[in-house]
Coordinates of C-alpha atoms and ligand atoms in Angstrom, one line a residue:
M1 CA 0.0 0.0 0.0
E2 CA 1.7 3.2 -1.1
K3 CA 2.2 6.1 1.4
S4 CA 3.6 9.6 0.7
G5 CA 7.4 9.9 1.5
L6 CA 6.9 12.0 4.6
I7 CA 4.1 9.8 6.0
N8 CA 6.1 6.7 5.0
L9 CA 9.1 8.0 7.0
I10 CA 7.1 8.9 10.0
F11 CA 5.0 5.7 10.1
C12 CA 7.7 3.2 9.4
T13 CA 10.6 4.0 11.8
R14 CA 10.1 2.1 15.0
S15 CA 11.8 4.9 17.0
T16 CA 9.0 7.3 15.9
N17 CA 8.2 9.9 18.6
R18 CA 4.6 8.9 19.5
K19 CA 3.5 12.5 20.0
L20 CA 4.8 13.5 16.5
Y21 CA 3.0 10.4 15.1
V22 CA -0.3 11.4 16.7
F23 CA 0.1 15.0 15.7
L24 CA 0.5 14.0 12.0
V25 CA -2.6 11.8 12.2
V26 CA -4.6 14.7 13.6
L27 CA -3.2 17.0 11.0
F28 CA -4.2 14.5 8.3
L29 CA -7.7 14.1 9.6
T30 CA -8.3 17.8 10.2
A31 CA -7.2 18.6 6.7
G32 CA -9.5 15.8 5.4
M33 CA -12.5 17.1 7.4
M34 CA -11.8 20.7 6.4
A35 CA -11.9 19.7 2.8
Q36 CA -15.1 17.7 3.4
D37 CA -17.7 18.4 0.8
P38 CA -21.4 17.8 1.4
N39 CA -21.4 14.4 -0.4
K40 CA -18.4 13.2 1.4
I41 CA -20.2 10.2 2.8
D42 CA -21.3 9.2 -0.6
Q43 CA -17.7 9.1 -1.7
L44 CA -16.6 7.2 1.4
V45 CA -19.2 4.4 1.0
S46 CA -19.0 4.1 -2.8
G47 CA -17.9 0.8 -4.2
K48 CA -19.9 -1.3 -1.6
Q49 CA -21.3 -3.8 -4.1
Q50 CA -17.8 -4.6 -5.4
R51 CA -16.1 -4.9 -2.0
M52 CA -18.9 -7.1 -0.7
E53 CA -18.7 -9.6 -3.6
W54 CA -16.2 -12.0 -1.8
W55 CA -18.0 -11.5 1.5
K56 CA -21.4 -12.6 0.0
E57 CA -19.7 -15.7 -1.6
A58 CA -18.0 -16.6 1.8
R59 CA -21.1 -17.0 3.9
F60 CA -19.1 -18.6 6.8
G61 CA -16.4 -17.0 9.0
M62 CA -14.5 -17.4 12.2
F63 CA -14.7 -14.8 15.0
I64 CA -11.8 -14.9 17.5
H65 CA -12.0 -13.1 20.9
W66 CA -8.6 -13.2 22.4
G67 CA -6.9 -10.9 24.9
L68 CA -5.5 -10.6 28.4
Y69 CA -8.9 -11.6 29.7
A70 CA -8.3 -15.1 28.3
D71 CA -5.6 -15.7 30.9
L72 CA -8.1 -15.1 33.7
G73 CA -10.6 -17.6 32.2
G74 CA -13.5 -16.0 34.0
M75 CA -11.8 -16.0 37.5
W76 CA -10.5 -13.1 39.5
E77 CA -8.9 -13.3 43.0
G78 CA -10.1 -16.9 43.3
E79 CA -13.7 -16.0 42.5
H80 CA -15.8 -17.0 39.5
I81 CA -17.0 -13.8 37.8
D82 CA -20.4 -13.9 36.2
G83 CA -20.8 -12.6 32.7
L84 CA -18.8 -12.7 29.4
G85 CA -15.2 -13.8 29.7
E86 CA -13.9 -10.7 27.9
W87 CA -15.9 -8.4 30.2
I88 CA -14.1 -9.5 33.4
M89 CA -12.4 -6.2 33.9
Y90 CA -15.7 -4.5 33.9
N91 CA -17.7 -7.1 35.8
A92 CA -15.1 -7.5 38.5
K93 CA -14.4 -3.7 38.5
I94 CA -10.6 -4.6 38.2
P95 CA -8.6 -1.3 38.6
V96 CA -6.4 -0.5 35.7
E97 CA -3.4 -0.7 38.0
N98 CA -4.3 -4.3 38.8
Y99 CA -5.3 -5.3 35.2
R100 CA -2.4 -3.9 33.3
P101 CA 0.2 -6.1 35.1
L102 CA -1.6 -9.1 33.5
A103 CA 0.4 -8.3 30.4
E104 CA 3.7 -9.0 32.2
R105 CA 2.7 -12.7 32.6
F106 CA 0.8 -13.1 29.3
N107 CA 2.9 -15.6 27.3
P108 CA 0.7 -17.7 24.9
Y109 CA 3.5 -20.1 23.9
Y110 CA 1.0 -22.5 22.3
F111 CA -0.2 -19.9 19.9
N112 CA 0.3 -21.1 16.3
A113 CA -1.1 -18.9 13.5
E114 CA -0.7 -21.7 11.0
S115 CA -2.9 -24.2 13.0
W116 CA -5.5 -21.5 13.8
V117 CA -5.9 -20.6 10.2
K118 CA -5.9 -24.3 9.1
L119 CA -8.7 -24.9 11.6
A120 CA -10.7 -22.2 10.0
V121 CA -10.0 -23.5 6.5
D122 CA -10.7 -27.1 7.4
A123 CA -14.0 -25.9 9.0
G124 CA -15.0 -24.4 5.7
M125 CA -14.6 -20.8 6.9
K126 CA -13.6 -18.2 4.4
Y127 CA -12.6 -15.3 6.6
I128 CA -11.4 -14.6 10.2
I129 CA -12.3 -11.6 12.3
I130 CA -10.0 -11.3 15.4
T131 CA -10.0 -8.8 18.3
A132 CA -7.2 -6.3 17.6
K133 CA -8.4 -4.4 20.7
H134 CA -11.4 -5.2 22.8
C135 CA -13.0 -3.0 25.5
D136 CA -10.1 -3.6 28.0
G137 CA -7.9 -1.4 25.8
F138 CA -5.1 -3.9 25.3
A139 CA -3.8 -4.2 21.7
M140 CA -3.1 -7.7 20.4
Y141 CA -0.6 -6.4 17.9
D142 CA 2.6 -4.4 17.7
S143 CA 1.1 -0.9 18.0
D144 CA 3.2 2.2 17.4
V145 CA 0.5 4.2 19.2
S146 CA 0.5 2.6 22.7
D147 CA 3.0 0.3 24.3
Y148 CA 0.0 -1.4 26.1
N149 CA 0.2 -4.1 23.5
I150 CA 1.3 -7.8 23.1
Y151 CA 4.6 -7.0 21.5
D152 CA 5.9 -4.3 23.8
G153 CA 4.1 -5.2 27.0
T154 CA 4.4 -9.0 27.4
P155 CA 7.2 -11.6 27.5
F156 CA 5.6 -13.1 24.3
K157 CA 7.3 -10.3 22.2
R158 CA 5.5 -11.4 19.0
D159 CA 2.8 -9.9 16.8
P160 CA 0.0 -12.6 16.5
L161 CA -2.0 -10.4 14.1
R162 CA 1.0 -10.2 11.8
E163 CA 1.5 -13.9 11.9
L164 CA -2.2 -14.6 11.3
K165 CA -2.2 -12.1 8.4
D166 CA 0.7 -14.0 6.8
A167 CA -0.9 -17.4 7.4
C168 CA -4.3 -16.2 6.0
D169 CA -2.4 -14.9 2.8
R170 CA -0.8 -18.3 2.5
Y171 CA -4.1 -20.2 2.8
G172 CA -6.0 -17.7 0.7
I173 CA -8.6 -16.6 3.2
K174 CA -9.4 -13.1 4.4
L175 CA -8.4 -11.5 7.8
G176 CA -10.4 -8.7 9.5
F177 CA -10.1 -7.0 12.8
Y178 CA -12.5 -6.3 15.6
Y179 CA -11.9 -2.9 17.2
S180 CA -13.8 -1.5 20.2
Q181 CA -13.7 2.1 19.0
N182 CA -16.0 3.6 21.7
W183 CA -15.5 1.6 25.0
D184 CA -12.0 1.4 26.4
W185 CA -11.7 0.6 30.1
N186 CA -8.0 1.5 30.2
E187 CA -8.6 5.0 29.1
P188 CA -9.7 7.9 31.4
D189 CA -11.4 9.8 28.6
A190 CA -13.3 7.0 26.8
L191 CA -17.1 7.1 27.3
G192 CA -19.6 4.4 26.4
L193 CA -20.0 1.9 29.2
D194 CA -17.0 3.5 30.7
N195 CA -14.5 2.6 33.5
D196 CA -16.3 4.5 36.3
W197 CA -14.4 2.7 39.1
D198 CA -11.0 4.3 38.2
F199 CA -12.4 7.3 36.5
P200 CA -15.7 8.1 38.2
D201 CA -16.2 11.7 37.0
R202 CA -17.9 11.2 33.7
D203 CA -18.4 14.9 33.1
S204 CA -14.7 15.5 33.1
K205 CA -14.1 13.0 30.3
D206 CA -13.1 14.3 26.9
P207 CA -13.7 11.5 24.4
D208 CA -12.0 13.6 21.7
V209 CA -8.7 13.1 23.5
Y210 CA -9.2 9.3 23.5
Y211 CA -10.2 9.3 19.8
R212 CA -7.4 11.6 18.8
E213 CA -4.6 10.0 20.8
K214 CA -5.6 6.3 20.6
C215 CA -8.5 5.2 18.6
F216 CA -7.9 7.0 15.3
P217 CA -4.2 6.4 15.1
Q218 CA -4.6 2.7 16.1
V219 CA -7.3 2.2 13.4
K220 CA -5.0 4.0 10.9
E221 CA -2.0 1.8 11.7
L222 CA -4.1 -1.4 11.5
V223 CA -5.4 -0.5 8.1
E224 CA -2.1 0.7 6.8
Q225 CA 0.2 -2.0 8.2
Y226 CA -2.0 -5.1 8.1
D227 CA -4.2 -4.6 5.1
P228 CA -7.4 -6.1 6.7
A229 CA -10.3 -7.2 4.6
V230 CA -12.8 -6.1 7.2
M231 CA -12.9 -3.6 10.1
W232 CA -15.5 -4.9 12.6
F233 CA -16.4 -2.1 15.0
D234 CA -18.5 -2.6 18.1
V235 CA -20.7 -1.0 20.8
P236 CA -21.0 2.5 19.2
W237 CA -23.1 3.7 22.1
D238 CA -22.2 7.4 22.2
I239 CA -19.8 7.9 19.4
T240 CA -20.8 11.0 17.5
R241 CA -21.6 10.9 13.8
D242 CA -18.5 13.1 13.1
Q243 CA -16.3 10.6 15.0
S244 CA -17.7 7.7 13.0
L245 CA -17.2 9.7 9.8
Q246 CA -13.6 10.3 10.8
L247 CA -13.1 6.6 11.3
L248 CA -14.6 5.9 7.9
E249 CA -12.3 8.5 6.4
I250 CA -9.2 7.0 7.9
I251 CA -10.2 3.6 6.5
R252 CA -11.4 4.5 3.1
S253 CA -8.6 7.1 2.4
E254 CA -6.2 4.1 2.7
D255 CA -8.2 1.4 0.9
S256 CA -11.8 1.5 -0.4
S257 CA -11.9 -2.2 -0.5
V258 CA -11.9 -2.6 3.3
I259 CA -15.4 -3.7 4.4
V260 CA -16.8 -2.0 7.5
N261 CA -19.7 -3.3 9.7
D262 CA -22.7 -1.3 10.8
R263 CA -21.4 -0.8 14.4
I264 CA -19.0 1.9 13.2
S265 CA -21.8 4.4 13.8
H266 CA -24.2 5.3 16.5
E267 CA -27.3 3.2 17.0
H268 CA -29.6 6.3 17.0
L269 CA -28.8 7.0 13.4
E270 CA -31.7 6.4 11.2
N271 CA -29.8 3.8 9.3
R272 CA -26.5 2.2 10.5
L273 CA -25.9 1.3 7.0
E274 CA -25.4 4.9 6.2
M275 CA -21.7 4.2 6.8
G276 CA -21.5 0.4 7.4
D277 CA -21.6 -2.2 4.7
Y278 CA -23.6 -4.8 6.6
L279 CA -25.8 -5.4 9.7
T280 CA -24.6 -7.5 12.6
P281 CA -27.5 -9.3 14.4
E282 CA -25.9 -10.9 17.5
Q283 CA -26.7 -14.4 18.9
V284 CA -30.0 -14.4 16.9
I285 CA -31.0 -15.2 13.4
P286 CA -33.2 -12.5 12.1
D287 CA -36.4 -13.4 10.1
T288 CA -36.2 -11.2 7.1
I289 CA -33.6 -8.6 6.2
R290 CA -33.1 -7.0 2.9
E291 CA -29.6 -5.7 3.5
N292 CA -26.4 -7.7 3.9
F293 CA -26.1 -9.1 7.4
E294 CA -23.9 -11.3 9.4
V295 CA -25.1 -13.3 12.4
C296 CA -22.3 -13.5 15.0
M297 CA -22.6 -16.3 17.6
T298 CA -20.7 -18.0 20.3
L299 CA -20.1 -21.7 20.4
N300 CA -20.9 -21.8 24.2
D301 CA -22.2 -18.7 26.0
T302 CA -19.1 -16.5 26.1
W303 CA -16.9 -14.8 23.4
G304 CA -13.7 -14.6 25.5
Y305 CA -12.5 -17.8 27.1
K306 CA -14.1 -18.9 30.4
R307 CA -12.9 -22.2 31.8
C308 CA -16.2 -22.9 33.4
D309 CA -18.4 -22.3 30.3
H310 CA -19.2 -25.8 29.0
N311 CA -22.6 -24.9 27.5
W312 CA -21.4 -25.9 24.0
K313 CA -23.9 -26.0 21.1
S314 CA -24.4 -29.4 19.4
S315 CA -22.8 -30.0 16.0
G316 CA -26.3 -30.3 14.5
K317 CA -27.2 -26.9 15.9
I318 CA -24.2 -25.3 14.3
I319 CA -25.1 -26.7 10.9
R320 CA -28.8 -25.8 11.4
N321 CA -27.8 -22.2 12.3
L322 CA -25.5 -21.9 9.3
I323 CA -28.3 -23.1 7.0
H324 CA -30.9 -21.0 8.7
T325 CA -28.7 -17.9 8.4
V326 CA -27.9 -18.4 4.7
S327 CA -31.6 -19.2 4.1
R328 CA -32.3 -15.6 5.3
G329 CA -29.5 -14.2 3.0
G330 CA -26.8 -13.7 5.6
N331 CA -23.3 -14.8 6.7
Y332 CA -22.6 -16.8 9.9
L333 CA -19.6 -15.6 12.0
L334 CA -18.9 -18.3 14.6
N335 CA -16.7 -17.5 17.5
I336 CA -13.8 -19.3 19.2
G337 CA -12.3 -18.1 22.5
P338 CA -8.6 -19.3 22.8
D339 CA -7.2 -19.4 26.4
G340 CA -4.3 -17.4 27.7
K341 CA -1.7 -19.9 26.5
G342 CA -3.0 -19.8 23.0
R343 CA -4.9 -23.1 23.1
I344 CA -8.3 -23.4 21.4
P345 CA -10.8 -25.4 23.5
A346 CA -11.1 -29.0 22.3
E347 CA -14.9 -28.7 22.1
S348 CA -14.6 -25.8 19.7
V349 CA -12.1 -27.7 17.5
S350 CA -14.4 -30.8 17.2
L351 CA -17.5 -28.7 16.4
L352 CA -15.6 -26.8 13.7
Q353 CA -14.2 -30.0 12.3
F354 CA -17.7 -31.4 12.0
A355 CA -18.8 -28.3 10.2
G356 CA -16.0 -28.7 7.7
T357 CA -16.9 -32.3 7.1
W358 CA -20.5 -31.4 6.4
L359 CA -19.5 -28.6 4.1
K360 CA -17.3 -30.8 2.0
D361 CA -20.5 -32.5 0.7
H362 CA -22.9 -29.6 1.1
G363 CA -20.8 -26.4 0.5
E364 CA -22.7 -26.0 -2.9
S365 CA -25.8 -25.2 -0.9
I366 CA -24.1 -22.6 1.3
Y367 CA -21.2 -20.7 -0.5
G368 CA -22.5 -17.9 -2.7
C369 CA -26.1 -18.9 -2.0
N370 CA -29.0 -16.5 -1.5
A371 CA -32.0 -16.4 0.7
S372 CA -35.0 -18.7 0.1
P373 CA -37.1 -17.4 -2.7
I374 CA -40.0 -19.5 -1.5
G375 CA -40.6 -18.1 2.0
A376 CA -40.0 -20.1 5.2
G377 CA -43.2 -22.0 5.8
F378 CA -42.7 -25.6 5.0
Y379 CA -44.6 -28.7 6.0
Y380 CA -41.4 -29.8 7.7
D381 CA -38.6 -28.7 9.9
A382 CA -36.8 -27.4 6.8
R383 CA -35.0 -24.4 5.3
C384 CA -34.3 -23.3 1.7
T385 CA -31.1 -21.7 0.3
S386 CA -30.9 -20.8 -3.4
R387 CA -28.8 -19.8 -6.3
P388 CA -30.0 -19.0 -9.9
G389 CA -31.6 -22.2 -11.3
K390 CA -31.4 -24.2 -8.1
L391 CA -33.2 -24.6 -4.8
Y392 CA -31.6 -26.4 -1.9
I393 CA -34.3 -27.8 0.4
H394 CA -32.6 -28.7 3.7
L395 CA -34.7 -31.3 5.6
F396 CA -33.9 -31.5 9.3
E397 CA -36.2 -34.4 9.6
L398 CA -37.3 -37.1 7.1
A399 CA -40.4 -36.3 5.1
V400 CA -43.5 -38.1 6.5
G401 CA -43.9 -41.4 4.6
N402 CA -40.8 -40.5 2.5
R403 CA -43.0 -38.2 0.4
L404 CA -41.9 -34.5 0.5
L405 CA -44.7 -32.2 -0.3
L406 CA -43.9 -28.6 -1.1
E407 CA -47.1 -26.5 -1.3
H408 CA -47.9 -24.3 -4.3
L409 CA -44.4 -24.6 -5.7
Q410 CA -44.4 -24.7 -9.5
M411 CA -41.5 -24.4 -11.8
N412 CA -40.0 -26.2 -14.9
I413 CA -38.0 -28.8 -13.0
T414 CA -35.1 -30.5 -14.8
D415 CA -33.8 -32.6 -12.0
I416 CA -34.1 -33.4 -8.3
H417 CA -31.4 -35.3 -6.4
I418 CA -29.9 -35.6 -2.9
L419 CA -26.9 -33.4 -2.2
G420 CA -24.0 -35.7 -1.3
D421 CA -25.3 -38.6 -3.3
E422 CA -22.3 -39.4 -5.5
E423 CA -24.6 -41.1 -8.1
K424 CA -26.8 -38.0 -8.2
T425 CA -29.7 -40.4 -8.5
S426 CA -32.7 -38.5 -9.9
L427 CA -35.8 -38.6 -7.7
S428 CA -39.3 -39.0 -9.1
F429 CA -41.6 -36.0 -8.6
Q430 CA -45.1 -35.0 -9.6
Y431 CA -47.7 -32.3 -9.0
N432 CA -51.1 -32.9 -7.4
N433 CA -54.3 -31.2 -8.3
S434 CA -53.6 -28.3 -5.9
G435 CA -50.3 -27.5 -7.7
D436 CA -48.2 -28.9 -4.8
L437 CA -44.9 -30.5 -5.7
M438 CA -44.5 -34.1 -4.4
V439 CA -41.1 -35.7 -4.3
D440 CA -40.8 -39.4 -3.5
F441 CA -37.6 -40.7 -2.0
D442 CA -36.5 -43.3 0.5
P443 CA -33.1 -42.3 1.9
E444 CA -32.5 -45.9 2.9
S445 CA -32.6 -47.0 -0.8
L446 CA -30.4 -44.3 -2.2
P447 CA -26.8 -45.2 -3.2
G448 CA -24.0 -43.1 -1.7
R449 CA -23.9 -41.4 1.7
V450 CA -27.1 -39.9 2.6
S451 CA -27.6 -38.9 6.1
I452 CA -30.4 -37.2 7.9
D453 CA -28.0 -36.3 10.7
P454 CA -28.2 -33.3 10.8
V455 CA -29.8 -32.7 7.5
T456 CA -30.8 -34.2 4.1
T457 CA -30.6 -31.7 1.3
L458 CA -32.6 -31.9 -1.9
V459 CA -31.3 -30.1 -4.9
I460 CA -34.1 -29.0 -7.2
S461 CA -32.7 -27.8 -10.6
Y462 CA -35.1 -25.7 -12.8
N463 CA -35.5 -23.4 -15.7
G464 CA -37.3 -20.1 -15.8
D465 CA -39.2 -18.6 -12.9
I466 CA -40.7 -20.0 -9.7
D467 CA -44.5 -19.7 -9.1
Y468 CA -45.3 -20.2 -5.4
I469 CA -47.6 -18.9 -2.8
N470 CA -45.9 -18.0 0.5
T471 CA -47.3 -20.3 3.1
P472 CA -47.8 -19.4 6.7
D473 CA -45.4 -20.4 9.4
I474 CA -45.9 -23.8 11.0
V475 CA -46.6 -24.8 14.6
D476 CA -44.2 -27.7 14.5
P477 CA -45.4 -30.9 16.2
V478 CA -41.8 -32.0 16.8
H479 CA -39.6 -28.9 17.4
E480 CA -40.3 -25.7 19.3
S481 CA -41.8 -23.1 17.0
V482 CA -40.9 -19.4 17.4
F483 CA -43.1 -16.5 16.2
R484 CA -41.4 -13.1 16.3
P485 CA -42.8 -9.6 15.9
S486 CA -40.9 -9.2 12.6
G487 CA -43.1 -11.9 11.0
A488 CA -46.4 -10.5 12.2
T489 CA -48.9 -7.9 11.0
F490 CA -49.8 -5.0 13.4
S491 CA -52.9 -3.0 14.0
G492 CA -53.5 -0.1 16.4
N493 CA -50.9 1.3 18.6
C494 CA -48.4 -1.5 18.2
M495 CA -45.2 -2.0 16.1
Y496 CA -42.0 -3.9 16.1
G497 CA -38.9 -2.1 16.7
L498 CA -35.2 -2.7 16.7
N499 CA -33.7 -3.0 20.1
D500 CA -32.7 0.6 20.6
R501 CA -29.5 -0.3 22.4
W502 CA -26.3 -1.0 20.4
D503 CA -27.4 -4.5 19.5
R504 CA -29.8 -4.0 16.7
Y505 CA -31.4 -7.4 16.4
R506 CA -31.3 -8.8 19.9
G507 CA -35.1 -8.7 20.1
Y508 CA -37.1 -7.6 17.1
E509 CA -39.1 -6.3 20.0
M510 CA -42.6 -5.3 20.0
I511 CA -42.7 -1.7 21.2
E512 CA -45.2 1.1 21.7
W513 CA -47.8 -1.6 22.5
N514 CA -50.8 -0.7 24.6
N515 CA -54.5 -1.4 24.8
N516 CA -55.5 -0.7 21.3
G517 CA -52.7 -2.5 19.6
T518 CA -52.7 -6.1 18.3
M519 CA -50.2 -8.4 16.6
T520 CA -51.3 -11.2 14.2
W521 CA -49.6 -14.2 12.7
E522 CA -50.8 -16.7 10.1
Y523 CA -50.1 -20.3 11.3
R524 CA -50.6 -23.9 10.2
S525 CA -50.4 -26.9 12.5
L526 CA -49.5 -30.2 10.8
Q527 CA -51.3 -32.6 13.1
Q528 CA -53.2 -32.8 16.4
G529 CA -51.1 -31.8 19.3
D530 CA -50.9 -30.0 22.7
Y531 CA -48.5 -27.1 23.1
E532 CA -47.2 -25.0 25.9
V533 CA -47.3 -21.4 24.9
M534 CA -44.4 -19.3 26.2
L535 CA -43.8 -15.6 26.0
K536 CA -40.3 -14.1 25.9
Y537 CA -40.2 -10.5 27.0
G538 CA -38.3 -7.8 28.9
S539 CA -40.1 -5.4 31.1
D540 CA -39.6 -2.9 33.9
S541 CA -42.3 -2.0 36.4
A542 CA -44.4 0.0 33.9
G543 CA -46.6 -2.8 32.8
L544 CA -46.5 -5.1 35.9
G545 CA -49.6 -7.1 36.2
S546 CA -51.2 -6.1 32.9
I547 CA -53.1 -8.6 31.0
I548 CA -51.8 -10.1 27.7
D549 CA -54.4 -12.2 25.8
I550 CA -53.4 -14.7 23.1
A551 CA -56.1 -16.1 20.9
I552 CA -55.4 -19.2 18.7
G553 CA -57.5 -22.0 17.3
G554 CA -60.7 -20.8 19.1
Q555 CA -58.8 -20.9 22.4
S556 CA -57.6 -18.0 24.5
I557 CA -54.7 -17.7 27.0
R558 CA -54.5 -14.9 29.5
H559 CA -51.1 -14.0 31.0
R560 CA -50.4 -11.4 33.6
T561 CA -47.1 -9.6 33.0
K562 CA -44.1 -9.9 35.3
T563 CA -41.0 -7.7 35.5
T564 CA -37.5 -8.6 34.4
N565 CA -34.2 -6.9 35.2
S566 CA -34.9 -4.5 32.4
R567 CA -36.8 -4.2 29.2
Y568 CA -33.6 -5.1 27.4
Q569 CA -33.1 -8.3 29.4
P570 CA -35.9 -10.6 28.2
E571 CA -36.9 -13.7 30.1
V572 CA -39.2 -16.6 29.1
F573 CA -42.6 -17.0 30.9
H574 CA -45.2 -19.7 30.8
G575 CA -48.4 -18.5 29.1
G576 CA -50.6 -21.5 29.0
V577 CA -51.5 -24.7 27.0
V578 CA -53.5 -25.0 23.8
S579 CA -54.6 -28.0 21.8
L580 CA -54.4 -27.8 18.0
D581 CA -55.8 -30.0 15.3
K582 CA -54.4 -30.2 11.7
E583 CA -55.5 -26.7 11.0
A584 CA -54.6 -23.2 9.8
G585 CA -55.6 -19.9 11.3
K586 CA -54.5 -16.8 13.0
I587 CA -52.7 -16.1 16.3
V588 CA -53.8 -12.7 17.7
I589 CA -52.1 -11.1 20.8
S590 CA -53.5 -8.1 22.6
T591 CA -53.2 -6.3 26.0
D592 CA -55.3 -4.2 28.3
Y593 CA -52.3 -2.0 29.3
Q594 CA -53.3 1.6 29.3
G595 CA -49.9 3.2 29.8
E596 CA -48.8 6.2 27.7
D597 CA -45.1 6.2 28.0
A598 CA -44.0 2.8 26.9
S599 CA -45.1 -0.7 25.9
V600 CA -46.6 -3.1 28.4
V601 CA -43.6 -5.3 27.7
N602 CA -40.9 -5.6 25.0
L603 CA -42.1 -8.8 23.5
S604 CA -39.5 -10.6 21.4
E605 CA -40.9 -14.1 21.0
L606 CA -44.0 -16.2 21.2
R607 CA -43.1 -19.9 21.4
F608 CA -45.1 -23.1 21.0
V609 CA -43.4 -26.1 22.7
P610 CA -44.9 -29.5 21.8
L611 CA -46.0 -31.4 25.0
Ligands
LIG1 O1 -19.7 -6.3 24.5 C1 -19.3 -6.9 23.3 C2 -19.0 -8.4 23.6 O2 -17.9 -8.4 24.5 C3 -18.6 -9.1 22.3 O3 -17.4 -8.5 21.7 C4 -19.8 -8.9 21.3 C5 -19.4 -9.6 20.0 O4 -20.4 -9.2 19.0 N1 -20.1 -7.5 21.1 C6 -20.4 -6.8 22.3 C7 -21.8 -7.2 22.8 O5 -22.7 -7.0 21.8

C-alpha cells in the first residue's frame, strides 16, 4: 500500500516519537475534514457492491475473541466472575493498576497462527475476524500508538495479528479486525460503558482526547500496516456521527476495499448502513432482512475464554444455524475463544471439524447462496437456500412417509437429487391437483452417503421462474416453533422495533404496544397436538400485572405480565397450554395495558413447545 514519502518515513521508523506520530494523524484528519464536501459520505461508501462480492460468496467466517482476559478464564482473585469472559475487567471492576500487570505474565506459547488458520480453513470458513483491541484497551498487535500491546508489553514479544495475516495470505482466506472504538476501560477519557471505578467523574471525560490519541491512530495503523479485509467495530453507544465519519475517512482514504460493519456508527442514526456495509445481528438469526447481514454467535455462552463455560452448542445446531442464516440471505460468523496460553478449547475444535466435514459435501448449498425465494413456511422442519436455477431444500427431519410435499411450488424442474449422493440419483416427482410439488424418496434406498444427521438436502434444478404462494409459518409438532414480531402484522398502537440499544437485532421487540394494539400471525399446524405457549419479553415496572391475551384455534390464553431486570433483558414466561388439530388460522395477541409512555412489555418471541 503506497504512502507519501513523509508519511512513510514517520509511520515506518520504530523509534518514531509517538507525539509526533499522533500529531500527524490529527493533521491529516483535520485537513481531510476541512476539505469535506457535502457528499463526502457518498464518496466514502461508494464501491460497496464490489467490495462485498467476496463476502457474499464466503457465507461462513470465524470470530476470535482473544486478549489478556483469556488468561483469567473468568476467574478473579479466586472468584468466578459472572458474565462474558472478555468483560471480566468491567464485571469485577478490576482497577487499571491491577489489570495492566496481567500483560507482564501473558505468554501464549501454544499460539500457532498456521494451526488456527488451518482450523478455520478445514471448518469451511472463508474469513477470520480477530479482536485487535477489545474493551479492555489492550492491543493484540505491535502498536506504534500505545505500548500497552502484546509485542511491547508481554514476554511473548510477538505480533500474532501479523502472523495470522501472513498465514491467511498463504491459505487464501481473508483476515479482518474487531476494534472497540468507543469503549476502552483502560482510558480515562473513553465514554460508552466506561470505566467508572478508576475514572468516576464522567463529566470530566473528553472522548475527543481518546479518539485523537488512541482510537484514530490505532485504526489507521491497523489499516495501513496489516491490510485487513474487514474492520469490525463494536458498541458504538455514544460515538458521534462526526467521529464515526472520521473513522470511515481513515479507512477509506487508505483502501476503499476494506469492508466496515454497521457498528461503526451510533445506534440512533436512522440507518446504521449509512456508513457500514452490513448489519450485525448478534446471537439471533433474524427473520427477514433485505440488506447484507452477518449473524455473530458464540459456540458456548461467552466470546472470550471462560474455563467454566461448558454450554457448547451441538454439531447439529451449528449446521442448522448456518443453513438458517444463509436461508435468510446472511453470513454466519462463529466465535472461538482461545485461552491465555493460545490453546483453542477441544470442544470448539471438534465442532468446527464437524462443520468442515458437512461442508465438504454440502458447500454448494451454502457458499455464494442467497435467501430462500419461497418463504420459510414448510410442512417440515426445513430451510431453503438458493442460487440461480437451483433450490436447496434442507430437511432437518425425514419427510413423513418418504414423500416430500412442497405446497404451491411450481416451476420447470429439470432434476431433483440428494446433495452428497455421488450417483446424483434422480428422484421422481409430480404435481397434485392443488399444484403442490410431491417428491418421493427413500433415503435408505439411495446409493452413496445420505444422512439425515443433521440434515438431508434436496437439490431442485429448474429453468425459468418459480411460481409459489408464501405459506404461513408452521406450529411444528416435533420442534419448538418461534413466532417473532418481525413476522407479524400489526394493528392499532403496536409496532415492532429494533432494540434501541447497540445490539440492533437482539429482540425484534414489539414496542409502543398498549390497549388498542394487536399483533397477528398466520399459522398452520400439521397434526393434532398440545403445546405449551411461552412468552419471551423484557419489562420494567411500567406494565407489571397487565393482561396479555393470546387467541389461537378458538382458544384464549391470559397472561399477567411480570417484571424482568430491564426491558432489554428478556426472560421466558409460561403463558398456558393449547390443543391444535391439523388446522390453519391466526394467532392474535392483545393487551389491556393503558400506559402512555411505553409498551406493556418488549415482547420478542411467542413460542409453541410441543408437549
Ligand atoms: O460487549 C461486546 C462483547 O464483548 C462481544 O465482543 C460482542 C461480539 O459481537 N459484542 C459486544 C456485545 O454486543
